[in-house]
Amino acid sequence: MLNVDISNLWDGLTLQDLLAKEKDVFAAHKLLKDGKGAGNDFLGWLNLPVFEDTDEMRRIKNAARRIRENSEVFVVVGIGGSYLGPRAAIELIQGQNHNLTGKGPQIFFAGNNLSTRAWQELCALLEDKDFSINIISKSGTTTEPAIATRALKWMLERKYGAEKAKERIFVTTDPVKGALRQMATEEGYETFVIPPDVGGRFSVLSAVGLLPMAVAGLDITELMIGAAQARRDMDIFSFENPAWLYAAARNLLYANGKKIELLCCYEPSFKYMAGWWQQLFGESEGKDGKALFPATAEFTADLHSLGQLIQQGERNLFETVVRFAPTRKKTQIEMDWKNLDGLNYLEGKTLDFVEEQAFLGTLAAHTDGGVPVVLVQADEICDRTLGELFFFFELSCGISAYMLGVNPFNQPGVEFYKRNMFHLLGKPGY
Ligand code: PA5
């Protein structure tokens, strides 16, 4: 089971300070479990993890098989919670260069920006390629994916004809409401459901994440088993629950002047997981003038950019470091007779060994420098571990936000920029 290590937390804080949070964590977890807290009509994510395939999972697997057979490229259209989860999962498991491996369709993401350059680049990549699309939007009205959808739909219709194009358009949206649901029904597209009681940033374990993951070759049954196991393991009301430790530690640090949480990982393929985490915590907690600022860093790369600030800048941050168990397959550093690079002292050592020393050295340096470190230790990267990690962060977020006293499941602030943009664009009603 995933483990949270708080032994490097102390920066003038004691274990007693953390244990003193027990009543608050208990109350927050209970609010979540009993469905009595703010936003309690959005708790459906708690029940998404399952041990066995559901009908929806079987339909997802069937659609994924067809897409893998007839498409060289799969375009996933969505933004925010309808985008980051699938991208995070695919990159963590298949690696950042998954599109170059030739295993299954290339996966591109669209509808998450308004950049003309990005759009034109995608169009060029799609030229002469057989492709399918998955439009993901719960509301069905979000501008960025709506614009991409309109254009991709036309491209498919021009290429395959209106009828054949329908077999290449997959829609993931609300079961009843919204423009996208209406479009899918009228046009006869295959649809998958975002349950009404699951908000975007908590939707990765629904069809939102599962269809793109299955197309990318992830084992979604394994992923769900990992999440379901985590749900069972973390259904305990004590500090043996890693979600309790994490939620308590970050709230304690926040109350003691640490206003920034830096999520760090030594795996480059974790980049979008960090992005998913950033949205999860940022959008869930950042309201009512409160919240830790969720920042991210990739080590060791960012030790050569942010490292200086972390070590000696304003003492207003702490780190949460996600560690995975080492891979079974090892890479060794070779002997070089000339030793011109002076690296022979590492001859025969594994890359893992060097990475571990970098981690330990950094941990000691940063804690010495007054940066508390929370360690999240997970098993080797695989579908199951990923499912566990997704559920762990979601549960921790729900508990942590209730501890902070905010509604984790709304995002009223996001509307402000939209209102201005719609007014400027001349959208009717704005
Ligand atoms: O977490 C959220 O609710 C948001 O990030 C949404 O996912 C995002 O705004 C996209 O919304 P929709 O799925 O309605 O297009």
Short mmCIF file of N, CA, C and O in Angstrom, two decimals, residues 115-206:
data_model
loop_
_atom_site.label_atom_id
_atom_site.label_comp_id
_atom_site.label_asym_id
_atom_site.label_seq_id
_atom_site.Cartn_x
_atom_site.Cartn_y
_atom_site.Cartn_z
N SER A 115 -4.84 28.42 -29.17
CA SER A 115 -3.67 28.80 -29.96
C SER A 115 -3.84 28.39 -31.43
O SER A 115 -4.06 27.21 -31.73
N THR A 116 -3.71 29.36 -32.31
CA THR A 116 -3.81 29.09 -33.75
C THR A 116 -2.65 28.18 -34.19
O THR A 116 -2.83 27.24 -34.97
N ARG A 117 -1.47 28.45 -33.65
CA ARG A 117 -0.30 27.63 -34.02
C ARG A 117 -0.51 26.18 -33.62
O ARG A 117 -0.23 25.25 -34.39
N ALA A 118 -1.00 25.97 -32.40
CA ALA A 118 -1.21 24.58 -31.93
C ALA A 118 -2.24 23.89 -32.81
O ALA A 118 -2.10 22.70 -33.15
N TRP A 119 -3.29 24.63 -33.18
CA TRP A 119 -4.34 24.04 -34.00
C TRP A 119 -3.80 23.66 -35.38
O TRP A 119 -4.04 22.55 -35.89
N GLN A 120 -3.05 24.60 -35.98
CA GLN A 120 -2.53 24.33 -37.33
C GLN A 120 -1.52 23.17 -37.31
O GLN A 120 -1.45 22.36 -38.23
N GLU A 121 -0.78 23.08 -36.23
CA GLU A 121 0.18 21.97 -36.09
C GLU A 121 -0.58 20.63 -36.05
O GLU A 121 -0.21 19.67 -36.71
N LEU A 122 -1.68 20.62 -35.30
CA LEU A 122 -2.49 19.39 -35.21
C LEU A 122 -3.06 19.02 -36.59
O LEU A 122 -3.01 17.86 -37.01
N CYS A 123 -3.59 20.03 -37.29
CA CYS A 123 -4.17 19.76 -38.62
C CYS A 123 -3.11 19.12 -39.53
O CYS A 123 -3.40 18.17 -40.26
N ALA A 124 -1.89 19.64 -39.47
CA ALA A 124 -0.82 19.09 -40.32
C ALA A 124 -0.53 17.65 -39.92
O ALA A 124 -0.30 16.78 -40.77
N LEU A 125 -0.57 17.38 -38.63
CA LEU A 125 -0.29 16.01 -38.15
C LEU A 125 -1.38 15.04 -38.58
O LEU A 125 -1.14 13.84 -38.73
N LEU A 126 -2.60 15.56 -38.74
CA LEU A 126 -3.73 14.68 -39.07
C LEU A 126 -3.84 14.40 -40.57
O LEU A 126 -4.50 13.45 -40.98
N GLU A 127 -3.19 15.24 -41.35
CA GLU A 127 -3.28 15.08 -42.81
C GLU A 127 -2.86 13.66 -43.21
O GLU A 127 -1.85 13.15 -42.73
N ASP A 128 -3.64 13.05 -44.05
CA ASP A 128 -3.33 11.69 -44.56
C ASP A 128 -3.36 10.61 -43.48
O ASP A 128 -2.90 9.50 -43.72
N LYS A 129 -3.83 10.93 -42.30
CA LYS A 129 -3.88 9.91 -41.24
C LYS A 129 -5.33 9.47 -41.03
O LYS A 129 -6.26 10.28 -41.10
N ASP A 130 -5.51 8.19 -40.76
CA ASP A 130 -6.83 7.74 -40.32
C ASP A 130 -6.95 8.09 -38.84
O ASP A 130 -6.08 7.72 -38.05
N PHE A 131 -8.01 8.82 -38.50
CA PHE A 131 -8.12 9.20 -37.10
C PHE A 131 -9.54 9.15 -36.57
O PHE A 131 -10.51 9.13 -37.33
N SER A 132 -9.65 9.06 -35.25
CA SER A 132 -10.92 9.12 -34.53
C SER A 132 -10.78 10.16 -33.43
O SER A 132 -9.65 10.51 -33.06
N ILE A 133 -11.93 10.61 -32.93
CA ILE A 133 -11.87 11.63 -31.87
C ILE A 133 -12.76 11.26 -30.68
O ILE A 133 -13.75 10.56 -30.84
N ASN A 134 -12.34 11.71 -29.53
CA ASN A 134 -13.15 11.56 -28.32
C ASN A 134 -13.37 12.96 -27.74
O ASN A 134 -12.42 13.62 -27.32
N ILE A 135 -14.62 13.41 -27.80
CA ILE A 135 -14.93 14.74 -27.27
C ILE A 135 -15.37 14.55 -25.82
O ILE A 135 -16.31 13.80 -25.55
N ILE A 136 -14.67 15.21 -24.91
CA ILE A 136 -14.99 15.07 -23.48
C ILE A 136 -15.37 16.44 -22.94
O ILE A 136 -14.56 17.36 -22.92
N SER A 137 -16.61 16.57 -22.52
CA SER A 137 -17.03 17.81 -21.87
C SER A 137 -18.31 17.53 -21.10
O SER A 137 -19.30 17.07 -21.68
N LYS A 138 -18.27 17.79 -19.81
CA LYS A 138 -19.45 17.49 -19.02
C LYS A 138 -20.58 18.48 -19.35
O LYS A 138 -21.71 18.08 -19.60
N SER A 139 -20.24 19.76 -19.38
CA SER A 139 -21.26 20.76 -19.67
C SER A 139 -21.62 20.75 -21.15
O SER A 139 -22.74 21.06 -21.53
N GLY A 140 -20.64 20.42 -21.97
CA GLY A 140 -20.87 20.44 -23.42
C GLY A 140 -20.85 21.84 -24.00
O GLY A 140 -21.13 22.03 -25.18
N THR A 141 -20.51 22.81 -23.16
CA THR A 141 -20.56 24.20 -23.66
C THR A 141 -19.21 24.91 -23.53
O THR A 141 -19.12 26.10 -23.83
N THR A 142 -18.18 24.22 -23.08
CA THR A 142 -16.90 24.89 -22.87
C THR A 142 -16.31 25.32 -24.22
O THR A 142 -16.25 24.52 -25.16
N THR A 143 -15.90 26.57 -24.30
CA THR A 143 -15.53 27.17 -25.59
C THR A 143 -14.38 26.44 -26.30
O THR A 143 -14.49 26.13 -27.49
N GLU A 144 -13.29 26.21 -25.58
CA GLU A 144 -12.10 25.64 -26.23
C GLU A 144 -12.41 24.29 -26.88
O GLU A 144 -12.16 24.11 -28.09
N PRO A 145 -12.96 23.31 -26.15
CA PRO A 145 -13.27 22.04 -26.82
C PRO A 145 -14.37 22.16 -27.86
O PRO A 145 -14.36 21.44 -28.87
N ALA A 146 -15.32 23.10 -27.65
CA ALA A 146 -16.42 23.24 -28.63
C ALA A 146 -15.87 23.68 -29.98
O ALA A 146 -16.28 23.16 -31.03
N ILE A 147 -14.92 24.62 -29.97
CA ILE A 147 -14.35 25.10 -31.24
C ILE A 147 -13.58 23.96 -31.93
O ILE A 147 -13.72 23.73 -33.14
N ALA A 148 -12.78 23.22 -31.15
CA ALA A 148 -12.01 22.11 -31.73
C ALA A 148 -12.95 21.03 -32.27
O ALA A 148 -12.71 20.45 -33.33
N THR A 149 -14.04 20.79 -31.55
CA THR A 149 -15.00 19.77 -31.96
C THR A 149 -15.61 20.09 -33.31
O THR A 149 -15.67 19.25 -34.22
N ARG A 150 -16.04 21.33 -33.44
CA ARG A 150 -16.68 21.72 -34.70
C ARG A 150 -15.73 21.46 -35.88
O ARG A 150 -16.11 20.86 -36.89
N ALA A 151 -14.49 21.87 -35.72
CA ALA A 151 -13.54 21.73 -36.83
C ALA A 151 -13.16 20.26 -37.08
O ALA A 151 -13.08 19.82 -38.23
N LEU A 152 -12.96 19.50 -36.02
CA LEU A 152 -12.57 18.09 -36.20
C LEU A 152 -13.71 17.28 -36.81
O LEU A 152 -13.49 16.37 -37.63
N LYS A 153 -14.92 17.62 -36.43
CA LYS A 153 -16.10 16.94 -36.97
C LYS A 153 -16.16 17.18 -38.48
O LYS A 153 -16.35 16.24 -39.26
N TRP A 154 -15.95 18.41 -38.90
CA TRP A 154 -15.95 18.72 -40.34
C TRP A 154 -14.83 17.96 -41.05
O TRP A 154 -15.03 17.42 -42.14
N MET A 155 -13.66 17.93 -40.41
CA MET A 155 -12.53 17.23 -41.06
C MET A 155 -12.88 15.76 -41.27
O MET A 155 -12.60 15.17 -42.31
N LEU A 156 -13.50 15.16 -40.26
CA LEU A 156 -13.86 13.74 -40.37
C LEU A 156 -14.93 13.54 -41.45
O LEU A 156 -14.87 12.59 -42.24
N GLU A 157 -15.90 14.44 -41.49
CA GLU A 157 -16.99 14.30 -42.47
C GLU A 157 -16.46 14.47 -43.89
O GLU A 157 -16.87 13.75 -44.80
N ARG A 158 -15.54 15.41 -44.06
CA ARG A 158 -14.95 15.60 -45.39
C ARG A 158 -14.16 14.36 -45.81
O ARG A 158 -14.16 13.94 -46.95
N LYS A 159 -13.49 13.78 -44.86
CA LYS A 159 -12.58 12.67 -45.17
C LYS A 159 -13.33 11.35 -45.40
O LYS A 159 -13.01 10.59 -46.30
N TYR A 160 -14.34 11.09 -44.55
CA TYR A 160 -14.99 9.77 -44.59
C TYR A 160 -16.44 9.82 -45.05
O TYR A 160 -17.06 8.76 -45.21
N GLY A 161 -17.00 11.02 -45.21
CA GLY A 161 -18.44 11.14 -45.48
C GLY A 161 -19.18 11.15 -44.15
O GLY A 161 -18.70 10.59 -43.15
N ALA A 162 -20.37 11.77 -44.14
CA ALA A 162 -21.09 12.02 -42.89
C ALA A 162 -21.38 10.72 -42.13
O ALA A 162 -21.22 10.66 -40.90
N GLU A 163 -21.78 9.66 -42.83
CA GLU A 163 -22.17 8.42 -42.14
C GLU A 163 -20.97 7.72 -41.52
O GLU A 163 -20.99 7.32 -40.36
N LYS A 164 -19.91 7.56 -42.29
CA LYS A 164 -18.71 6.86 -41.81
C LYS A 164 -18.02 7.65 -40.69
O LYS A 164 -17.43 7.07 -39.77
N ALA A 165 -18.12 8.98 -40.78
CA ALA A 165 -17.49 9.83 -39.75
C ALA A 165 -18.08 9.52 -38.38
O ALA A 165 -17.38 9.55 -37.36
N LYS A 166 -19.37 9.18 -38.38
CA LYS A 166 -20.03 8.93 -37.09
C LYS A 166 -19.38 7.79 -36.31
O LYS A 166 -19.41 7.74 -35.09
N GLU A 167 -18.81 6.84 -37.06
CA GLU A 167 -18.17 5.69 -36.39
C GLU A 167 -16.85 6.08 -35.76
O GLU A 167 -16.23 5.29 -35.07
N ARG A 168 -16.41 7.31 -36.02
CA ARG A 168 -15.11 7.74 -35.52
C ARG A 168 -15.24 8.87 -34.48
O ARG A 168 -14.25 9.47 -34.09
N ILE A 169 -16.45 9.15 -34.09
CA ILE A 169 -16.66 10.22 -33.10
C ILE A 169 -17.25 9.61 -31.82
O ILE A 169 -18.32 8.99 -31.86
N PHE A 170 -16.55 9.78 -30.73
CA PHE A 170 -16.97 9.22 -29.44
C PHE A 170 -17.13 10.39 -28.47
O PHE A 170 -16.25 11.24 -28.37
N VAL A 171 -18.25 10.39 -27.80
CA VAL A 171 -18.58 11.53 -26.94
C VAL A 171 -18.68 11.09 -25.48
O VAL A 171 -19.36 10.12 -25.16
N THR A 172 -18.00 11.81 -24.61
CA THR A 172 -18.09 11.53 -23.17
C THR A 172 -18.67 12.78 -22.52
O THR A 172 -18.05 13.85 -22.54
N THR A 173 -19.87 12.64 -21.98
CA THR A 173 -20.56 13.83 -21.46
C THR A 173 -21.61 13.43 -20.42
O THR A 173 -21.73 12.25 -20.05
N ASP A 174 -22.35 14.41 -19.96
CA ASP A 174 -23.45 14.19 -19.01
C ASP A 174 -24.48 13.23 -19.64
O ASP A 174 -24.71 13.26 -20.85
N PRO A 175 -25.10 12.35 -18.84
CA PRO A 175 -26.04 11.38 -19.41
C PRO A 175 -27.30 12.01 -20.01
O PRO A 175 -27.93 11.42 -20.88
N VAL A 176 -27.66 13.19 -19.59
CA VAL A 176 -28.91 13.79 -20.07
C VAL A 176 -28.72 15.21 -20.62
O VAL A 176 -29.19 15.54 -21.70
N LYS A 177 -28.00 16.02 -19.85
CA LYS A 177 -27.98 17.47 -20.13
C LYS A 177 -26.90 17.89 -21.12
O LYS A 177 -25.92 17.18 -21.31
N GLY A 178 -27.05 19.08 -21.67
CA GLY A 178 -25.97 19.75 -22.38
C GLY A 178 -26.01 19.62 -23.89
O GLY A 178 -26.60 18.70 -24.46
N ALA A 179 -25.32 20.58 -24.52
CA ALA A 179 -25.32 20.66 -25.98
C ALA A 179 -24.66 19.44 -26.61
O ALA A 179 -25.06 18.97 -27.67
N LEU A 180 -23.65 18.92 -25.96
CA LEU A 180 -22.91 17.78 -26.52
C LEU A 180 -23.77 16.52 -26.49
O LEU A 180 -23.75 15.72 -27.44
N ARG A 181 -24.51 16.34 -25.41
CA ARG A 181 -25.42 15.20 -25.33
C ARG A 181 -26.45 15.28 -26.46
O ARG A 181 -26.72 14.31 -27.15
N GLN A 182 -26.96 16.49 -26.67
CA GLN A 182 -27.96 16.69 -27.71
C GLN A 182 -27.36 16.40 -29.09
O GLN A 182 -27.97 15.70 -29.91
N MET A 183 -26.14 16.89 -29.30
CA MET A 183 -25.48 16.66 -30.59
C MET A 183 -25.26 15.16 -30.82
O MET A 183 -25.55 14.61 -31.89
N ALA A 184 -24.80 14.48 -29.77
CA ALA A 184 -24.51 13.04 -29.89
C ALA A 184 -25.78 12.27 -30.20
O ALA A 184 -25.78 11.35 -31.03
N THR A 185 -26.88 12.65 -29.55
CA THR A 185 -28.14 11.95 -29.78
C THR A 185 -28.62 12.19 -31.22
O THR A 185 -28.97 11.25 -31.93
N GLU A 186 -28.58 13.45 -31.62
CA GLU A 186 -29.08 13.77 -32.98
C GLU A 186 -28.23 13.14 -34.07
O GLU A 186 -28.74 12.65 -35.07
N GLU A 187 -26.91 13.12 -33.85
CA GLU A 187 -26.00 12.61 -34.89
C GLU A 187 -25.77 11.10 -34.78
O GLU A 187 -25.22 10.49 -35.69
N GLY A 188 -26.14 10.52 -33.65
CA GLY A 188 -25.97 9.07 -33.48
C GLY A 188 -24.55 8.65 -33.15
O GLY A 188 -24.08 7.60 -33.57
N TYR A 189 -23.84 9.45 -32.36
CA TYR A 189 -22.48 9.09 -31.95
C TYR A 189 -22.53 8.12 -30.76
O TYR A 189 -23.47 8.18 -29.95
N GLU A 190 -21.51 7.30 -30.63
CA GLU A 190 -21.43 6.45 -29.43
C GLU A 190 -21.05 7.35 -28.25
O GLU A 190 -20.14 8.18 -28.33
N THR A 191 -21.75 7.15 -27.14
CA THR A 191 -21.51 8.04 -26.00
C THR A 191 -21.12 7.27 -24.74
O THR A 191 -21.48 6.10 -24.57
N PHE A 192 -20.37 7.95 -23.89
CA PHE A 192 -19.99 7.44 -22.57
C PHE A 192 -20.36 8.51 -21.55
O PHE A 192 -20.46 9.69 -21.90
N VAL A 193 -20.51 8.06 -20.31
CA VAL A 193 -21.14 8.93 -19.33
C VAL A 193 -20.16 9.54 -18.32
O VAL A 193 -19.29 8.84 -17.79
N ILE A 194 -20.33 10.83 -18.09
CA ILE A 194 -19.72 11.46 -16.90
C ILE A 194 -20.88 11.55 -15.90
O ILE A 194 -21.83 12.30 -16.12
N PRO A 195 -20.84 10.78 -14.83
CA PRO A 195 -21.99 10.79 -13.91
C PRO A 195 -22.27 12.20 -13.40
O PRO A 195 -21.34 12.97 -13.14
N PRO A 196 -23.54 12.55 -13.28
CA PRO A 196 -23.90 13.92 -12.85
C PRO A 196 -23.27 14.30 -11.51
O PRO A 196 -23.00 15.47 -11.27
N ASP A 197 -23.05 13.31 -10.65
CA ASP A 197 -22.50 13.64 -9.32
C ASP A 197 -20.96 13.53 -9.27
O ASP A 197 -20.38 13.37 -8.21
N VAL A 198 -20.33 13.60 -10.44
CA VAL A 198 -18.85 13.58 -10.48
C VAL A 198 -18.39 14.85 -11.20
O VAL A 198 -18.70 15.05 -12.38
N GLY A 199 -17.63 15.68 -10.50
CA GLY A 199 -17.11 16.92 -11.11
C GLY A 199 -15.89 16.61 -11.98
O GLY A 199 -15.25 15.57 -11.82
N GLY A 200 -15.57 17.54 -12.88
CA GLY A 200 -14.49 17.32 -13.85
C GLY A 200 -13.19 16.82 -13.23
O GLY A 200 -12.64 15.79 -13.64
N ARG A 201 -12.69 17.54 -12.23
CA ARG A 201 -11.35 17.18 -11.72
C ARG A 201 -11.36 15.90 -10.88
O ARG A 201 -10.30 15.42 -10.49
N PHE A 202 -12.54 15.36 -10.60
CA PHE A 202 -12.63 14.09 -9.88
C PHE A 202 -13.10 12.96 -10.82
O PHE A 202 -13.55 11.93 -10.37
N SER A 203 -12.98 13.19 -12.14
CA SER A 203 -13.63 12.27 -13.09
C SER A 203 -12.68 11.30 -13.78
O SER A 203 -13.11 10.56 -14.66
N VAL A 204 -11.42 11.30 -13.38
CA VAL A 204 -10.45 10.50 -14.15
C VAL A 204 -10.79 9.00 -14.15
O VAL A 204 -10.48 8.29 -15.11
N LEU A 205 -11.45 8.52 -13.10
CA LEU A 205 -11.77 7.08 -13.05
C LEU A 205 -13.12 6.76 -13.69
O LEU A 205 -13.63 5.65 -13.54
N SER A 206 -13.69 7.73 -14.41
CA SER A 206 -14.90 7.48 -15.22
C SER A 206 -14.43 7.34 -16.67
O SER A 206 -13.23 7.36 -16.95
#
